Short mmCIF file of C-alpha atoms in Angstrom, two decimals:
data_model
loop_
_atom_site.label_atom_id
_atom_site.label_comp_id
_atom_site.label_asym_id
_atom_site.label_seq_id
_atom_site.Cartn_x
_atom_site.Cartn_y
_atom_site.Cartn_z
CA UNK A 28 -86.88 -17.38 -61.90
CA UNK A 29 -89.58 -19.40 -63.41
CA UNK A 30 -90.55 -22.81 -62.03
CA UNK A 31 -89.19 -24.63 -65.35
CA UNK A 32 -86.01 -22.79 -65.21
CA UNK A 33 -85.71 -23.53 -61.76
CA UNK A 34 -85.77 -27.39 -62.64
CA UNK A 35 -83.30 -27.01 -65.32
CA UNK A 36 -81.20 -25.39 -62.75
CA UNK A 37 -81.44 -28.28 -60.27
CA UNK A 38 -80.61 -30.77 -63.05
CA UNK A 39 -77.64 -28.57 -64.05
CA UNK A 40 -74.57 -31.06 -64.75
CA UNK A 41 -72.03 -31.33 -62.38
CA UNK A 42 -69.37 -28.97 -62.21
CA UNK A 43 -71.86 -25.74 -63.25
CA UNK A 44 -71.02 -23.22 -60.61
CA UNK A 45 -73.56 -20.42 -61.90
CA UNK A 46 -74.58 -19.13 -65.53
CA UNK A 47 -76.40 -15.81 -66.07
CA UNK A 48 -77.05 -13.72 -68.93
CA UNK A 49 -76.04 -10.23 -68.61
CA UNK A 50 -77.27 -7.58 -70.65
CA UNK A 51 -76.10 -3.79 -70.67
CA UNK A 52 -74.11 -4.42 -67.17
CA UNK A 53 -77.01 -5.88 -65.31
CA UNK A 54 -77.64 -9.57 -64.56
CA UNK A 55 -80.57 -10.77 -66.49
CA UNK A 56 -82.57 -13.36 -63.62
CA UNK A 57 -81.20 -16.17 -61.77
CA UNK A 58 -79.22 -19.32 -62.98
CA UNK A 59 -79.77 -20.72 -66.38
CA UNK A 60 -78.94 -23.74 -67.89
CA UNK A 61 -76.27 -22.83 -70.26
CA UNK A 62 -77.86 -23.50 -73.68
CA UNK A 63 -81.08 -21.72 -72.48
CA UNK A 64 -78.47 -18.93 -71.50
CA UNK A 65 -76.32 -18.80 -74.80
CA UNK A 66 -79.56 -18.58 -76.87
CA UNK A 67 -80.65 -15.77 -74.82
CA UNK A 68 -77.45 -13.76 -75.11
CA UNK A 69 -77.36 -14.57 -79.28
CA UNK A 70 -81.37 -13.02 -79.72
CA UNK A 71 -80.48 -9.96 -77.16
CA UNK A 72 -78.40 -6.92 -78.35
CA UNK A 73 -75.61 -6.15 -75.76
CA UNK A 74 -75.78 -9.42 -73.89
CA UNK A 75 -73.50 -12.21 -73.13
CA UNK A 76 -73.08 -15.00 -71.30
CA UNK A 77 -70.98 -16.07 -67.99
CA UNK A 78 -70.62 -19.37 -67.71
CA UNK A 79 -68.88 -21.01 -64.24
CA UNK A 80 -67.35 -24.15 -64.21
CA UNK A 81 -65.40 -26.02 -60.95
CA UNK A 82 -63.63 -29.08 -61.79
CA UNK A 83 -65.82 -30.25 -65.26
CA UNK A 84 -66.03 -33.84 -65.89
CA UNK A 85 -64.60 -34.48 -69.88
CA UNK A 86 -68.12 -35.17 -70.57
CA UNK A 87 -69.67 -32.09 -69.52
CA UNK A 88 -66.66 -30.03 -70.90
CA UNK A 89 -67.55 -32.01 -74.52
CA UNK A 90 -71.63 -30.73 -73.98
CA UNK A 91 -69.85 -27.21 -73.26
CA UNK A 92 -67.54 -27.16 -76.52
CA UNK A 93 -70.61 -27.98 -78.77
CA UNK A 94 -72.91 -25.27 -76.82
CA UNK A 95 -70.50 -22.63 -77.81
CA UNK A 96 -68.69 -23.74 -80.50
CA UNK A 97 -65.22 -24.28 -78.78
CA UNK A 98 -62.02 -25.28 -80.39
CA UNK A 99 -61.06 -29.23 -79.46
CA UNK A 100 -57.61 -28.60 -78.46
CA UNK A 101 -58.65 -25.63 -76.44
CA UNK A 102 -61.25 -27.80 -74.55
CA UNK A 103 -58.32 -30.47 -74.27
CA UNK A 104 -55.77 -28.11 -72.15
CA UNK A 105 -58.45 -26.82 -69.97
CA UNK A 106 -58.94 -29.91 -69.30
CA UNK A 107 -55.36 -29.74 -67.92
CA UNK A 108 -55.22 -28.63 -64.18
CA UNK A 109 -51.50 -27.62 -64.27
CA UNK A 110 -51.08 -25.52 -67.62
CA UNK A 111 -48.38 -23.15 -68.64
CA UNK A 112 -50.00 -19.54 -68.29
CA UNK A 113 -50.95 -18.21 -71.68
CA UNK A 114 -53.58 -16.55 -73.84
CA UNK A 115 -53.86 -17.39 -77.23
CA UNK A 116 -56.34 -16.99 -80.39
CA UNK A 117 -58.36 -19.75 -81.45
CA UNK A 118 -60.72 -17.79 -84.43
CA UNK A 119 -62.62 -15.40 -82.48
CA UNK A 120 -61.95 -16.53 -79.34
CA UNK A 121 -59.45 -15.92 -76.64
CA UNK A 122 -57.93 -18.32 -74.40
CA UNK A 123 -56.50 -17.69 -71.00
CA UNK A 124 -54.65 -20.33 -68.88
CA UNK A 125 -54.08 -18.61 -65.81
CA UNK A 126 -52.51 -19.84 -62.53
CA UNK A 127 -54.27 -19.42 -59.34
CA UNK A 128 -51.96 -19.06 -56.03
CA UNK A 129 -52.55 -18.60 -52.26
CA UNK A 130 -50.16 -18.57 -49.39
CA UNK A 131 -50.72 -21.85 -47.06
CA UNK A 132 -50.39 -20.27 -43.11
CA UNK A 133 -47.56 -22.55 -40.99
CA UNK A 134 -46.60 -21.82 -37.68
CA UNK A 135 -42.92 -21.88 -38.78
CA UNK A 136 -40.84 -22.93 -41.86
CA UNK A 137 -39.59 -26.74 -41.33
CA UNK A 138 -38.18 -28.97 -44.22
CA UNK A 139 -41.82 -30.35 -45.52
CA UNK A 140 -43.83 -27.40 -44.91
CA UNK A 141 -45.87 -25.85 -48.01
CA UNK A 142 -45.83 -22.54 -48.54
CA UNK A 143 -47.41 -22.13 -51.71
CA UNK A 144 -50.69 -23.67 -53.04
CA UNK A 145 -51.64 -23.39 -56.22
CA UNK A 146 -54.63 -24.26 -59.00
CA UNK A 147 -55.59 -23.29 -62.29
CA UNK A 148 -58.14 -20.85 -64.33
CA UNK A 149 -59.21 -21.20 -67.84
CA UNK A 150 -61.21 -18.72 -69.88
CA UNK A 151 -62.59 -18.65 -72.86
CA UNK A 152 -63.92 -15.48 -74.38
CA UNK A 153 -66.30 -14.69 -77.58
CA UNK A 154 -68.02 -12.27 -78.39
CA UNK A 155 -71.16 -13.52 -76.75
CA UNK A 156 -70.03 -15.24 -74.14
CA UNK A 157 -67.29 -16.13 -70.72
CA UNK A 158 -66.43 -19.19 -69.91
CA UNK A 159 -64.07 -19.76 -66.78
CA UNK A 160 -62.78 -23.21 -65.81
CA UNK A 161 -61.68 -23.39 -62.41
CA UNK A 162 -59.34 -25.95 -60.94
CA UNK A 163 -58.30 -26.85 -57.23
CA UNK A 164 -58.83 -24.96 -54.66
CA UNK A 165 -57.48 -21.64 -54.78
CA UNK A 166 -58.73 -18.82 -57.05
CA UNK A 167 -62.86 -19.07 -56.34
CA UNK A 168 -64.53 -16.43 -58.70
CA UNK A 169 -67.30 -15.82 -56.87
CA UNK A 170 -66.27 -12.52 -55.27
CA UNK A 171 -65.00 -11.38 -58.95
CA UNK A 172 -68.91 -12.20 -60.21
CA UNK A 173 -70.31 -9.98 -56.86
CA UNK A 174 -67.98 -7.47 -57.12
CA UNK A 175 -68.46 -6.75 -61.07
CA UNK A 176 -72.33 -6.93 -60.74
CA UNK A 177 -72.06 -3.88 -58.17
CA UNK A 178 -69.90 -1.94 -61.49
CA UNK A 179 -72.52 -1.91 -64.27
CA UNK A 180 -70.31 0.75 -65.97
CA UNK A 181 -67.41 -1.89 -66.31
CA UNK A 182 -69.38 -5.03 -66.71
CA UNK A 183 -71.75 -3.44 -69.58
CA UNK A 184 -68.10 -3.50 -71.65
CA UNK A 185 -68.64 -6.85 -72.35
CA UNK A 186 -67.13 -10.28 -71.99
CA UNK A 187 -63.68 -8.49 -71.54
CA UNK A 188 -64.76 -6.78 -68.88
CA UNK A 189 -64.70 -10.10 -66.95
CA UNK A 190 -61.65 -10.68 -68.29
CA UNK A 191 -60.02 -7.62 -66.80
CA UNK A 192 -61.88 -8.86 -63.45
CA UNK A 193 -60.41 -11.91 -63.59
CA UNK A 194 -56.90 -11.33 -64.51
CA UNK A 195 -56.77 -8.06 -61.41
CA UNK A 196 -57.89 -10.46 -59.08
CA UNK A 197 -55.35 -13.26 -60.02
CA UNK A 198 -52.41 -10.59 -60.27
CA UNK A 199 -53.56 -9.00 -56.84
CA UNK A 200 -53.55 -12.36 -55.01
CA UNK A 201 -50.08 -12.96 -56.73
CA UNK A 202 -49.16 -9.62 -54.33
CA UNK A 203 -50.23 -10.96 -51.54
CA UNK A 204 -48.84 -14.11 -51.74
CA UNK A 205 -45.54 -12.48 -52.37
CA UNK A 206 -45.65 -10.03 -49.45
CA UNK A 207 -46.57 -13.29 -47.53
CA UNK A 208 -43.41 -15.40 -48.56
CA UNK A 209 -41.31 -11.95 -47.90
CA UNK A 210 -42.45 -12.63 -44.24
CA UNK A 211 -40.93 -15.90 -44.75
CA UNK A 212 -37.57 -14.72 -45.95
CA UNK A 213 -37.42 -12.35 -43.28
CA UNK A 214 -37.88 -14.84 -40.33
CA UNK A 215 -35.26 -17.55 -42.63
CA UNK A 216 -32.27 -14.69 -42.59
CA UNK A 217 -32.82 -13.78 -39.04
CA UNK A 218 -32.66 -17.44 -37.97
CA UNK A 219 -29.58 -17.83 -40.41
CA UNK A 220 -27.67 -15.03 -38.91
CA UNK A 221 -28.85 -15.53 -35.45
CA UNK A 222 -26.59 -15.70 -32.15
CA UNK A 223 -28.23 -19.23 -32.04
CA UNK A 224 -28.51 -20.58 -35.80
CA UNK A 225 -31.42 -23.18 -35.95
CA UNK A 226 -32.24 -23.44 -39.62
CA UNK A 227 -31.11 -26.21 -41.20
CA UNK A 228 -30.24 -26.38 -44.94
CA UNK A 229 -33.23 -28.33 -45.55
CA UNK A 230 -35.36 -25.54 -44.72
CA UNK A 231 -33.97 -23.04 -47.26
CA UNK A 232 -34.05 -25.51 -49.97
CA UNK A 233 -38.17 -26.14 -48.91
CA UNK A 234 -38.50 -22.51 -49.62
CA UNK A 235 -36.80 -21.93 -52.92
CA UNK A 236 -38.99 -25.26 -53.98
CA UNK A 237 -41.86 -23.39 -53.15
CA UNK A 238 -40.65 -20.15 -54.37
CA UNK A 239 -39.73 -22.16 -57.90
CA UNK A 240 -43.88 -23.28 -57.64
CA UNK A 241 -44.87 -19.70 -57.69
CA UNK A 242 -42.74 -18.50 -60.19
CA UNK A 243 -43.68 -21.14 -62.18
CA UNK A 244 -47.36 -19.50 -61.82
CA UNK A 245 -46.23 -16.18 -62.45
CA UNK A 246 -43.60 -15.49 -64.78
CA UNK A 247 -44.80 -17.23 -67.48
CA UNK A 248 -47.47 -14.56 -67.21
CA UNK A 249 -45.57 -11.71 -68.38
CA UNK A 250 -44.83 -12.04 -72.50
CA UNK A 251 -48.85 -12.94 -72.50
CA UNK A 252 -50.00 -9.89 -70.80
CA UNK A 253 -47.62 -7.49 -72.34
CA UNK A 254 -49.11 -8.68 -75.50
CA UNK A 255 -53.21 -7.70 -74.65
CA UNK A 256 -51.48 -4.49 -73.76
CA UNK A 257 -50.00 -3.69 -76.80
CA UNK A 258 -52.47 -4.92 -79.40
CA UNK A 259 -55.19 -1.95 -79.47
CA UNK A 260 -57.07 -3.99 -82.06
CA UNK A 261 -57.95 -7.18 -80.00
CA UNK A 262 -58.79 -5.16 -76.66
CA UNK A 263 -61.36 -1.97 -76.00
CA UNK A 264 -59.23 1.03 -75.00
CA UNK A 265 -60.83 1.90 -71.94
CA UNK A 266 -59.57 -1.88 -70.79
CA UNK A 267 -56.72 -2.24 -72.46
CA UNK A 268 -55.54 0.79 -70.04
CA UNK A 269 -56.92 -1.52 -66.83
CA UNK A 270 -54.83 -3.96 -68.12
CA UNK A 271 -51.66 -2.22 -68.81
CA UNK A 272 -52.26 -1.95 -64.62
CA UNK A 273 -52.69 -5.40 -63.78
CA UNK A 274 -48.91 -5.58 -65.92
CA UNK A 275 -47.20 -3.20 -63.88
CA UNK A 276 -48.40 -5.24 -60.79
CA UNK A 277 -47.10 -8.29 -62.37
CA UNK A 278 -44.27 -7.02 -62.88
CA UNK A 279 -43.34 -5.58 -59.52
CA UNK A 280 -44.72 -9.21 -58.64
CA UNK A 281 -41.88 -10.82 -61.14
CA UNK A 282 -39.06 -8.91 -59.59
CA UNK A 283 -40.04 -9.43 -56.05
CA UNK A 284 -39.51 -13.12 -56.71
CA UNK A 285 -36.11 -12.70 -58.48
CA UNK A 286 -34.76 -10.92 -55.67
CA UNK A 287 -36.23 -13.60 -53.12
CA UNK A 288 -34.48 -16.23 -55.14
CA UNK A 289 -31.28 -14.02 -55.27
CA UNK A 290 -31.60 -13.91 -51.20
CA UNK A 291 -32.44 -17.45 -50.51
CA UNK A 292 -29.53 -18.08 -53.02
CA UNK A 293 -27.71 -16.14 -50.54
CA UNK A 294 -28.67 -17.63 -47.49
CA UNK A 295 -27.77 -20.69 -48.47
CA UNK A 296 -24.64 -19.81 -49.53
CA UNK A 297 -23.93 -18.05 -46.25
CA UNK A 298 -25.10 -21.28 -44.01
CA UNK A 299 -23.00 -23.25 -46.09
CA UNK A 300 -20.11 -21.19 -44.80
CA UNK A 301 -21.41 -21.68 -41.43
CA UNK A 302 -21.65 -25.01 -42.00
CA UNK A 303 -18.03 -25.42 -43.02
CA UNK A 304 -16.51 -22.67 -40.00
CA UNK A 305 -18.21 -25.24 -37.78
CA UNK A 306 -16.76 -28.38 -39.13
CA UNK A 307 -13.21 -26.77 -39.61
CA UNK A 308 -13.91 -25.82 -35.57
CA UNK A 309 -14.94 -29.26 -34.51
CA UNK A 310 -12.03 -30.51 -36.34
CA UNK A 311 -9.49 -28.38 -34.71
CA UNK A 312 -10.82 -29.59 -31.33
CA UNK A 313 -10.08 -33.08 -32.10
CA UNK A 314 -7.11 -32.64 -33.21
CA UNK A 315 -6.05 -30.79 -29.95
CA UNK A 316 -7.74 -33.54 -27.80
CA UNK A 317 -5.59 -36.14 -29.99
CA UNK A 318 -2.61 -34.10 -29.68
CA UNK A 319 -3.17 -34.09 -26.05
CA UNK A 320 -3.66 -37.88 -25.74
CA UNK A 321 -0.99 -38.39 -28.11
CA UNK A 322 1.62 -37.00 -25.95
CA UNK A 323 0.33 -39.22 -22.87
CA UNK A 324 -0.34 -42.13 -25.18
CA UNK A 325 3.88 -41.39 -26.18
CA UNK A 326 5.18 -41.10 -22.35
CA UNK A 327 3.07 -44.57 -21.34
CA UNK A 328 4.35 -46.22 -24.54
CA UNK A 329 8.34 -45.82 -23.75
CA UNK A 330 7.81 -45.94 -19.82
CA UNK A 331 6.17 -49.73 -20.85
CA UNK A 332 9.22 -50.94 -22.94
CA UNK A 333 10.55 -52.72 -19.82
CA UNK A 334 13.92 -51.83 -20.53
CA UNK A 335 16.33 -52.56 -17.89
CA UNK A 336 18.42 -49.52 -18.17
CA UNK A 337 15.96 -46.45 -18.30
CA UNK A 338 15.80 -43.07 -15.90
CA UNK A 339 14.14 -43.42 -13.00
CA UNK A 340 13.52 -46.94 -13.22
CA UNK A 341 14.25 -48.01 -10.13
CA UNK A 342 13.49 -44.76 -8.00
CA UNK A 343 10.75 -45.47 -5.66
CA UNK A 344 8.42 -42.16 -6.84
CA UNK A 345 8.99 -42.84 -10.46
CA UNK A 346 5.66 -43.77 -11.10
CA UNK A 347 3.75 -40.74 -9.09
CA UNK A 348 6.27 -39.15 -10.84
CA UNK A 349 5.57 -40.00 -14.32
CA UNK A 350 2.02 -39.54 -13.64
CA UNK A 351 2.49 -35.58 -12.48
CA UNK A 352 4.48 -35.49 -15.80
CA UNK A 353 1.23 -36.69 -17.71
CA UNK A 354 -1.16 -34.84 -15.98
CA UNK A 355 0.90 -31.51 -15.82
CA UNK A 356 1.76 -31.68 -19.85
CA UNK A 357 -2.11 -32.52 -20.60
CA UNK A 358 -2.81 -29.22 -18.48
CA UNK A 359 0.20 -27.48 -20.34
CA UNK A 360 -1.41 -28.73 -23.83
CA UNK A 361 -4.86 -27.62 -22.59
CA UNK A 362 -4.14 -24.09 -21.83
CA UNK A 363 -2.36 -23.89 -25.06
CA UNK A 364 -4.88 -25.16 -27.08
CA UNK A 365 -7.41 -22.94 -25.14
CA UNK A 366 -6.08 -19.97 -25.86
CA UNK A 367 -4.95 -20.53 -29.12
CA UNK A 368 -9.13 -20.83 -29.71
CA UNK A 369 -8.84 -24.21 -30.65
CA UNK A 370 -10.64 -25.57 -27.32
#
């Protein structure tokens, strides 16, 4: 990298990850600054740009859109962190809004704890160029740009070469978020249908929140991707078959999370049983503690009428008496209730 070009690089505006020209599968120098790179890729045959972007300010995303020619209202919902997934044609571009996922690590599931975190990609691809728009955390694209500059074969396809890159790694961290949360299932039905039930409603609904947030990310996904798959006129053959790929993965991805739902649905439906078993058991044992006082609460109330005519009145052990009577039905009652399961 020249001396110059090493300036422009320093004063690169915030947000600029990298940008590098690429021509027939091999990176062409160090950073550019992204006009400098665009004009490059335009005067070179086979070359195009990849442009980086964390987190763009609306200023520098305004600089961007007149560098490249980008549509306004394209610029305006990249500008949107939380996008529904999509691609779409705007002229001879393509726009993808893709969600970007990873699984947060927690010691155990509790009623606040976050399972999924998630962010968002946008990409813009011409003919010349690749523009990705990364927001919030998860999702970083530098191991997509080292990995692809190690397959010169794949990246000299072009800008949808990243594309492909892009979308595989996405898809593939969607799998391994989902064999994550299947961990969390797991440990949420053995703790439901435990000897010793701990988990508390709360913590189911937590998880199907956080199972909604990722199918949010996901599913939306599908009628997009099946569409790059089927159109043999938009997309080169040889990736149009990686893609049809990444769609079966998204797909086994899709019904994973369709049959977590259906358990957690489950689950909660089961601990709701449990829930009421328990209260129809506590409320059998007060009533057979109330039936027990009841009956002592019954022989106290006529024995303290004070009537003058009444058995055993007047006989000197009446009142040990009475009290063997009380103690021995409570006993009685006890036993009854016991084995009846209701104690």
């Amino acid at each position: 990298m020249t001396a110059t070009a090493e300036v422009r690089w320093a004063m690169a505006p915030t947000g600029v990850v990298d940008c590098a020209v690429y021509v027939e599968g091999a990176r062409d120098g160090g950073p550019r600054a992204y006009p400098d790179a665009y004009a490059v890729a335009q005067d070179t045959p086979g070359a195009f740009v990849w442009l980086g972007l964390h987190e763009p300010t609306p200023e520098v995303m305004a600089d961007v859109a007149i560098v490249f020619d980008l549509d306004d209202l394209a610029v305006e919902h990249a500008l949107t962190v939380h996008s529904r997934p999509t691609i779409q044609r705007f002229g001879e571009v393509t726009y993808f809004a893709l969600r970007t996922t990873s699984y947060v690590e927690h010691p155990e599931l509790t009623a606040t704890s976050e399972v999924v975190e998630s962010g968002s990609i946008t990409v813009f691809l011409g003919a010349r160029y690749v523009i990705t728009i990364r927001h919030g955390a998860p999702g970083a694209l530098g191991g997509v740009r080292t990995s692809l500059q190690r397959e010169p074969d794949l990246l000299a396809r072009g800008p949808w070469a990243v594309a492909y890159a892009i979308c595989q790694r996405m898809v593939d961290n969607y799998l391994d978020v989902s064999t994550a949360i299947e961990a969390d299932v797991d440990a949420l039905e053995a703790h439901v249908f435990g000897r010793e039930t701990s988990s508390r409603i709360a913590h189911i609904y937590q998880l199907k929140r956080e199972l909604m947030e990722f199918k949010r990310a996901v599913a939306p996904l599908q009628r997009p991707m099946a569409s790059i798959v089927d159109d043999p006129g938009q997309v080169p053959k040889e990736i149009r078959r990686r893609f049809r790929q990444i769609d079966n993965t998204l797909q086994r991805v899709v019904e994973r999370i369709a049959a977590f739902d259906d358990m957690l649905q489950s689950l909660l439906q089961a601990r709701l049983a449990q829930v009421a078993v328990d209260q129809n058991n506590d409320m059998r044992k007060i009533a057979a503690w109330a039936g027990i006082a009841a009956l002592q609460t019954a022989i106290a109330g006529i024995y303290g009428m004070n009537f003058d005519f009444m058995p055993e009145l007047r006989w000197q052990y009446g009142y040990p008496a009475i009290l063997v009577i009380m103690f021995g039905s409570a006993y009685g009652l006890y036993r009854l209730f016991r084995k009846s399961g209701w104690l």
